[in-house]
């Protein structure tokens, strides 16, 4: 039986092009909306894999049955007023993406914890000075957003010896990790020295990481002021508050992969802070071949009547 084509509307960056999404699709025909000549009709096309999309794209797809989002975060697709209301949306969940985020989170926590910013500065100045070196178990790291990425990052940090806790909308029960829900935010913030944001961007998380929150984070007995790390979405942070908190020492350092506006403007004061590590939304790129395999696997499940996985809950916004 011939496979129903997949409509592809994703402009992968050069860095993401380590392979071809088709390599994962097991021969399924692809209509590349960004690169191919556009057909007059998309009748009969049941599946779409998109990141950003033209406003009228789905109006042209009378037979659309499933929309696949090319990343884990669905804020962009859900914000599009032309998203059909009744078509299921599946987000990308895959070990290739999860592992990359865990690597980025561990790298950031270790960089601040082992005071690498200070040592890099010393190296630039030919200067030799040891700094205090507490054990990882004295460092309390709190993950806000204990979904797929948060739980994996928590486990990886735990393996490194950090004292890890997690916070999410619904309370989790995870061996070796103290879990909190949204009614226990103050206690959660107070016990931690580092906060890692891995939240989706929703109306509830808009502007969530702000001065009032930073002021409640606990302070490590030896290391500099609290650290804030965000790999979730920039809309959840208030950058003017981050800047002021770095200036007045409320925050001892930050690592940010996501920003209120991307790309970050070249005149943002954030660039100028020695204790701010900025990466250009690359903590965890989607691996395009794995994405193709994932979509193919989901379509095969769907067609076999087994149901789709990782469906987006539109009312929750993630
Ligand atoms: P999940 O949906 O698996 O997890 C989201 C977590 O956030 C859940 O634990 C959820 O709680 C919690 N949460 C959501 N809203 C609230 C709220 N209002 N209050 C408290 N907790 C809340 O998502 P993933 O872990 O897969 O991804 C997280 C985010 O990471 C994505 O949405 C995306 O924005 C970002 N991302 C960034 C990338 C990058 O390269 N920088 C790459 C990929 C993703 P509950 O468990 O109760 O539902
Ligand atoms: C994602 C992202 O959501 O790359 O997958 O930000």
Short mmCIF file of C-alpha atoms and ligand atoms in Angstrom, two decimals:
data_model
loop_
_atom_site.label_atom_id
_atom_site.label_comp_id
_atom_site.label_asym_id
_atom_site.label_seq_id
_atom_site.Cartn_x
_atom_site.Cartn_y
_atom_site.Cartn_z
CA UNK A 1 0.00 0.00 0.00
CA UNK A 2 1.40 3.40 -0.93
CA UNK A 3 2.19 5.77 1.91
CA UNK A 4 0.27 8.99 2.36
CA UNK A 5 2.65 11.94 1.77
CA UNK A 6 3.94 14.17 4.55
CA UNK A 7 3.74 17.92 4.11
CA UNK A 8 7.00 19.40 5.48
CA UNK A 9 7.12 23.05 6.43
CA UNK A 10 10.31 23.46 8.44
CA UNK A 11 13.38 25.54 7.57
CA UNK A 12 16.12 23.58 9.31
CA UNK A 13 19.20 25.65 10.14
CA UNK A 14 22.53 24.74 8.59
CA UNK A 15 23.68 23.43 11.98
CA UNK A 16 20.66 21.12 12.16
CA UNK A 17 21.34 19.67 8.71
CA UNK A 18 23.49 16.80 9.94
CA UNK A 19 21.23 14.54 7.91
CA UNK A 20 17.97 14.63 6.02
CA UNK A 21 14.57 14.24 7.63
CA UNK A 22 13.66 11.92 4.71
CA UNK A 23 16.28 9.43 5.90
CA UNK A 24 14.07 8.70 8.88
CA UNK A 25 10.79 8.53 6.96
CA UNK A 26 11.21 5.06 5.52
CA UNK A 27 10.35 6.03 1.95
CA UNK A 28 7.28 8.13 2.76
CA UNK A 29 6.86 10.81 0.05
CA UNK A 30 7.51 14.37 1.22
CA UNK A 31 6.16 17.64 -0.11
CA UNK A 32 8.68 20.23 1.03
CA UNK A 33 6.63 23.41 1.29
CA UNK A 34 9.75 25.54 1.73
CA UNK A 35 11.80 24.12 -1.15
CA UNK A 36 9.70 22.21 -3.71
CA UNK A 37 7.41 23.69 -6.30
CA UNK A 38 4.10 24.00 -4.45
CA UNK A 39 1.34 21.73 -5.81
CA UNK A 40 -2.03 23.31 -6.71
CA UNK A 41 -3.81 21.00 -4.32
CA UNK A 42 -2.93 19.33 -1.04
CA UNK A 43 -6.07 17.19 -1.06
CA UNK A 44 -5.30 13.69 0.20
CA UNK A 45 -2.36 14.80 2.37
CA UNK A 46 -3.10 13.57 5.90
CA UNK A 47 0.06 14.52 7.79
CA UNK A 48 2.06 17.71 8.28
CA UNK A 49 5.39 18.29 10.02
CA UNK A 50 5.80 21.97 10.78
CA UNK A 51 7.67 24.51 12.90
CA UNK A 52 6.49 27.88 11.66
CA UNK A 53 3.90 27.80 8.92
CA UNK A 54 2.13 30.02 6.38
CA UNK A 55 -1.13 31.35 7.69
CA UNK A 56 -3.20 29.68 5.00
CA UNK A 57 -1.29 26.38 4.88
CA UNK A 58 -3.81 24.27 6.76
CA UNK A 59 -6.75 25.82 4.88
CA UNK A 60 -5.33 24.06 1.84
CA UNK A 61 -5.29 20.67 3.56
CA UNK A 62 -8.91 19.39 3.63
CA UNK A 63 -7.80 15.84 4.53
CA UNK A 64 -5.32 16.74 7.31
CA UNK A 65 -5.46 14.29 10.23
CA UNK A 66 -2.33 14.89 12.36
CA UNK A 67 0.06 17.81 12.82
CA UNK A 68 3.58 17.06 14.05
CA UNK A 69 5.54 19.88 15.70
CA UNK A 70 9.24 19.78 14.76
CA UNK A 71 10.38 20.60 18.29
CA UNK A 72 9.48 19.90 21.90
CA UNK A 73 8.11 23.37 22.62
CA UNK A 74 4.72 24.15 21.09
CA UNK A 75 4.30 27.82 22.00
CA UNK A 76 4.78 29.01 18.39
CA UNK A 77 2.36 26.56 16.83
CA UNK A 78 -0.30 27.15 19.49
CA UNK A 79 -0.01 30.91 19.07
CA UNK A 80 -0.84 30.64 15.37
CA UNK A 81 -4.49 31.69 14.92
CA UNK A 82 -4.73 29.50 11.81
CA UNK A 83 -4.05 26.27 13.67
CA UNK A 84 -7.12 24.07 13.03
CA UNK A 85 -8.91 23.61 16.37
CA UNK A 86 -9.71 19.91 16.14
CA UNK A 87 -6.61 18.32 14.63
CA UNK A 88 -4.32 16.54 17.11
CA UNK A 89 -0.87 18.11 17.55
CA UNK A 90 2.03 15.82 18.46
CA UNK A 91 5.25 17.32 19.85
CA UNK A 92 8.76 15.94 19.36
CA UNK A 93 10.00 13.81 22.26
CA UNK A 94 13.12 11.79 21.59
CA UNK A 95 16.26 10.68 23.45
CA UNK A 96 18.45 12.62 20.98
CA UNK A 97 16.84 15.88 22.08
CA UNK A 98 16.50 14.95 25.74
CA UNK A 99 20.17 13.98 26.06
CA UNK A 100 21.38 17.19 24.47
CA UNK A 101 19.42 19.31 26.94
CA UNK A 102 20.78 17.28 29.85
CA UNK A 103 24.32 17.88 28.58
CA UNK A 104 23.73 21.62 28.33
CA UNK A 105 22.22 21.82 31.81
CA UNK A 106 25.09 19.85 33.39
CA UNK A 107 27.64 21.97 31.53
CA UNK A 108 26.08 25.17 32.88
CA UNK A 109 25.71 23.94 36.47
CA UNK A 110 29.31 22.68 36.51
CA UNK A 111 30.66 25.86 34.91
CA UNK A 112 29.18 28.01 37.68
CA UNK A 113 29.82 25.49 40.45
CA UNK A 114 33.49 24.95 39.54
CA UNK A 115 33.92 28.74 39.06
CA UNK A 116 35.19 28.28 35.53
CA UNK A 117 34.26 31.85 34.60
CA UNK A 118 36.72 33.08 37.24
CA UNK A 119 39.44 30.68 36.11
CA UNK A 120 39.00 31.66 32.45
CA UNK A 121 39.38 35.28 33.49
CA UNK A 122 42.51 34.43 35.48
CA UNK A 123 43.93 32.61 32.48
CA UNK A 124 43.40 35.66 30.26
CA UNK A 125 45.34 37.68 32.86
CA UNK A 126 48.16 35.13 33.46
CA UNK A 127 46.99 34.98 37.07
CA UNK A 128 47.17 31.95 39.43
CA UNK A 129 44.71 31.78 42.36
CA UNK A 130 42.87 28.75 43.74
CA UNK A 131 39.25 29.31 44.83
CA UNK A 132 37.19 27.40 47.42
CA UNK A 133 36.02 24.03 46.15
CA UNK A 134 32.97 22.67 48.02
CA UNK A 135 31.51 19.24 47.25
CA UNK A 136 28.72 18.85 44.71
CA UNK A 137 26.47 17.43 47.43
CA UNK A 138 26.48 20.86 49.15
CA UNK A 139 25.01 22.47 46.05
CA UNK A 140 21.21 22.36 45.87
CA UNK A 141 19.96 22.50 42.31
CA UNK A 142 16.24 23.00 41.69
CA UNK A 143 14.67 22.19 38.35
CA UNK A 144 11.50 24.13 37.50
CA UNK A 145 9.63 22.05 34.93
CA UNK A 146 9.90 18.33 35.66
CA UNK A 147 8.76 17.06 32.27
CA UNK A 148 10.78 14.96 29.87
CA UNK A 149 13.75 17.36 29.80
CA UNK A 150 13.60 18.34 33.47
CA UNK A 151 13.54 14.77 34.72
CA UNK A 152 16.45 13.71 32.53
CA UNK A 153 18.51 16.74 33.57
CA UNK A 154 17.68 16.02 37.20
CA UNK A 155 18.95 12.44 36.90
CA UNK A 156 22.16 13.54 35.18
CA UNK A 157 22.84 16.18 37.86
CA UNK A 158 22.10 13.61 40.54
CA UNK A 159 24.68 11.28 39.00
CA UNK A 160 27.22 14.11 39.23
CA UNK A 161 26.52 14.30 42.95
CA UNK A 162 24.39 17.45 43.18
CA UNK A 163 21.49 17.63 45.60
CA UNK A 164 18.61 17.88 43.15
CA UNK A 165 14.95 18.78 43.64
CA UNK A 166 12.14 19.36 41.16
CA UNK A 167 9.08 21.58 40.84
CA UNK A 168 6.13 21.19 38.49
CA UNK A 169 2.40 21.78 38.13
CA UNK A 170 1.56 18.26 39.27
CA UNK A 171 3.75 16.82 42.02
CA UNK A 172 6.06 14.00 40.95
CA UNK A 173 7.37 11.06 42.92
CA UNK A 174 10.93 10.28 41.84
CA UNK A 175 13.44 8.21 43.78
CA UNK A 176 16.23 10.36 45.24
CA UNK A 177 14.73 13.68 44.09
CA UNK A 178 12.55 15.79 46.37
CA UNK A 179 9.58 16.98 44.39
CA UNK A 180 7.43 20.07 44.90
CA UNK A 181 4.30 21.41 43.26
CA UNK A 182 3.23 24.94 42.50
CA UNK A 183 1.74 25.41 46.01
CA UNK A 184 5.23 24.95 47.53
CA UNK A 185 7.20 27.41 45.43
CA UNK A 186 8.66 29.49 48.28
CA UNK A 187 10.04 26.47 50.14
CA UNK A 188 11.42 25.11 46.90
CA UNK A 189 13.21 28.35 46.01
CA UNK A 190 14.58 28.82 49.52
CA UNK A 191 16.21 25.38 49.64
CA UNK A 192 18.04 25.78 46.32
CA UNK A 193 21.20 27.66 45.29
CA UNK A 194 20.75 27.15 41.56
CA UNK A 195 17.46 27.30 39.65
CA UNK A 196 17.19 25.63 36.25
CA UNK A 197 14.20 26.68 34.12
CA UNK A 198 12.83 23.99 31.79
CA UNK A 199 9.29 25.27 31.55
CA UNK A 200 7.18 25.60 28.42
CA UNK A 201 6.02 29.09 27.48
CA UNK A 202 2.33 29.43 28.34
CA UNK A 203 0.12 32.23 29.69
CA UNK A 204 0.92 30.87 33.19
CA UNK A 205 4.69 30.93 32.75
CA UNK A 206 4.90 34.34 31.03
CA UNK A 207 7.39 36.52 32.96
CA UNK A 208 7.66 33.89 35.68
CA UNK A 209 11.42 34.17 36.29
CA UNK A 210 11.53 37.69 37.66
CA UNK A 211 13.13 39.68 40.50
CA UNK A 212 10.58 38.54 43.08
CA UNK A 213 11.51 34.93 42.32
CA UNK A 214 15.28 35.52 42.17
CA UNK A 215 15.19 37.20 45.59
CA UNK A 216 13.75 34.02 47.12
CA UNK A 217 16.48 31.64 45.94
CA UNK A 218 18.74 30.39 48.74
CA UNK A 219 22.46 31.17 49.03
CA UNK A 220 25.22 28.60 49.10
CA UNK A 221 27.43 28.97 52.21
CA UNK A 222 30.63 29.34 50.18
CA UNK A 223 29.85 30.09 46.55
CA UNK A 224 28.67 33.40 45.05
CA UNK A 225 25.00 34.46 45.00
CA UNK A 226 22.28 32.31 43.42
CA UNK A 227 22.56 31.13 39.85
CA UNK A 228 19.74 31.14 37.30
CA UNK A 229 19.88 28.86 34.25
CA UNK A 230 17.16 28.90 31.57
CA UNK A 231 16.87 26.38 28.74
CA UNK A 232 13.07 26.56 28.45
CA UNK A 233 11.67 29.65 26.74
CA UNK A 234 12.68 33.32 26.89
CA UNK A 235 9.12 34.54 27.37
CA UNK A 236 9.22 32.98 30.85
CA UNK A 237 12.00 35.32 31.98
CA UNK A 238 12.07 39.08 32.60
CA UNK A 239 15.38 40.18 31.14
CA UNK A 240 15.40 43.63 32.68
CA UNK A 241 15.09 41.94 36.10
CA UNK A 242 17.94 39.54 35.27
CA UNK A 243 20.14 42.49 34.27
CA UNK A 244 19.31 44.45 37.46
CA UNK A 245 19.79 41.34 39.64
CA UNK A 246 23.21 40.66 38.09
CA UNK A 247 24.12 44.31 38.65
CA UNK A 248 23.14 44.39 42.32
CA UNK A 249 24.37 40.87 43.14
CA UNK A 250 20.96 39.28 43.75
CA UNK A 251 22.12 36.82 41.10
CA UNK A 252 25.71 35.62 41.10
CA UNK A 253 25.52 34.33 37.53
CA UNK A 254 23.21 33.18 34.77
CA UNK A 255 23.24 30.82 31.81
CA UNK A 256 20.62 31.63 29.19
CA UNK A 257 19.90 29.74 26.00
CA UNK A 258 16.57 31.45 25.36
CA UNK A 259 15.54 35.09 25.25
CA UNK A 260 12.46 37.29 25.23
CA UNK A 261 13.29 38.21 21.63
CA UNK A 262 15.46 35.96 19.48
CA UNK A 263 18.02 36.56 18.16
CA UNK A 264 19.09 38.59 21.21
CA UNK A 265 19.61 42.19 20.14
CA UNK A 266 23.29 43.13 19.73
CA UNK A 267 22.78 46.04 22.13
CA UNK A 268 21.32 43.96 24.99
CA UNK A 269 23.22 44.67 28.23
CA UNK A 270 23.21 40.91 28.86
CA UNK A 271 26.16 40.47 26.48
CA UNK A 272 28.33 42.59 28.75
CA UNK A 273 28.19 40.54 31.96
CA UNK A 274 31.22 38.37 32.69
CA UNK A 275 29.05 36.09 34.80
CA UNK A 276 26.38 35.61 32.11
CA UNK A 277 26.81 32.67 29.75
CA UNK A 278 24.69 33.15 26.64
CA UNK A 279 24.04 30.52 23.97
CA UNK A 280 21.91 31.14 20.83
CA UNK A 281 18.97 28.75 21.47
CA UNK A 282 21.08 25.70 20.77
CA UNK A 283 20.85 23.83 24.07
CA UNK A 284 19.03 21.02 22.34
CA UNK A 285 18.45 21.06 18.59
CA UNK A 286 16.10 18.55 17.03
CA UNK A 287 18.09 15.83 15.27
CA UNK A 288 16.46 15.79 11.83
CA UNK A 289 16.90 12.10 11.06
CA UNK A 290 15.58 11.17 14.52
CA UNK A 291 12.69 13.57 13.90
CA UNK A 292 11.85 11.77 10.64
CA UNK A 293 11.99 8.38 12.40
CA UNK A 294 9.83 9.67 15.21
CA UNK A 295 7.15 11.02 12.84
CA UNK A 296 7.18 7.80 10.82
CA UNK A 297 6.86 5.75 14.02
CA UNK A 298 3.92 7.86 15.19
CA UNK A 299 2.15 7.60 11.82
CA UNK A 300 2.59 3.83 11.86
CA UNK A 301 1.15 3.65 15.39
CA UNK A 302 -1.75 5.88 14.36
CA UNK A 303 -2.54 3.86 11.25
CA UNK A 304 -2.39 0.64 13.28
CA UNK A 305 -4.96 2.11 15.68
CA UNK A 306 -2.50 2.26 18.61
CA UNK A 307 -2.91 5.97 19.22
CA UNK A 308 -0.56 8.93 19.02
CA UNK A 309 1.97 9.69 21.77
CA UNK A 310 3.05 13.05 23.24
CA UNK A 311 -0.14 14.81 22.26
CA UNK A 312 -0.27 18.49 23.11
CA UNK A 313 -2.85 19.51 25.69
CA UNK A 314 -4.10 22.69 24.07
CA UNK A 315 -5.92 23.91 27.17
CA UNK A 316 -2.74 23.63 29.29
CA UNK A 317 -0.68 25.17 26.47
CA UNK A 318 2.03 22.50 26.32
P1 LIG B 1 7.16 18.69 29.14
O1 LIG B 1 5.81 19.08 28.64
O2 LIG B 1 7.53 17.26 29.18
O3 LIG B 1 7.38 19.27 30.60
C1 LIG B 1 6.96 20.54 30.98
C2 LIG B 1 7.06 20.62 32.50
O4 LIG B 1 6.74 21.96 32.91
C3 LIG B 1 6.10 19.68 33.21
O5 LIG B 1 6.71 19.14 34.37
C4 LIG B 1 4.96 20.59 33.61
O6 LIG B 1 4.25 20.19 34.77
C5 LIG B 1 5.72 21.86 33.93
N1 LIG B 1 4.85 23.04 33.86
C6 LIG B 1 4.21 23.54 32.80
N2 LIG B 1 3.52 24.64 33.13
C7 LIG B 1 3.71 24.81 34.45
C8 LIG B 1 3.25 25.75 35.40
N3 LIG B 1 2.44 26.76 35.05
N4 LIG B 1 3.66 25.63 36.68
C9 LIG B 1 4.46 24.61 37.06
N5 LIG B 1 4.95 23.67 36.21
C10 LIG B 1 4.57 23.78 34.92
O7 LIG B 1 8.20 19.52 28.25
P2 LIG B 1 9.72 19.16 27.94
O8 LIG B 1 10.41 18.80 29.20
O9 LIG B 1 9.79 18.23 26.80
O10 LIG B 1 10.23 20.58 27.41
C11 LIG B 1 10.19 21.73 28.24
C12 LIG B 1 10.41 22.97 27.41
O11 LIG B 1 11.77 23.08 27.01
C13 LIG B 1 9.67 23.02 26.06
O12 LIG B 1 8.33 23.41 26.24
C14 LIG B 1 10.46 24.03 25.29
O13 LIG B 1 9.93 25.31 25.48
C15 LIG B 1 11.86 23.96 25.92
N6 LIG B 1 12.86 23.45 24.96
C16 LIG B 1 13.99 24.21 24.73
C17 LIG B 1 14.96 23.76 23.88
C18 LIG B 1 16.21 24.53 23.67
O14 LIG B 1 17.01 24.17 22.79
N7 LIG B 1 16.46 25.57 24.44
C19 LIG B 1 14.83 22.48 23.19
C20 LIG B 1 13.62 21.76 23.51
C21 LIG B 1 12.68 22.25 24.37
P3 LIG B 1 3.44 18.79 34.78
O15 LIG B 1 4.50 17.73 34.83
O16 LIG B 1 2.63 18.86 36.00
O17 LIG B 1 2.65 18.75 33.49
C1 LIG B 2 12.30 22.97 20.83
C2 LIG B 2 13.38 23.92 20.66
O1 LIG B 2 11.25 23.36 21.36
O2 LIG B 2 14.35 23.60 19.92
O3 LIG B 2 12.44 21.80 20.44
O4 LIG B 2 13.38 24.98 21.28
#
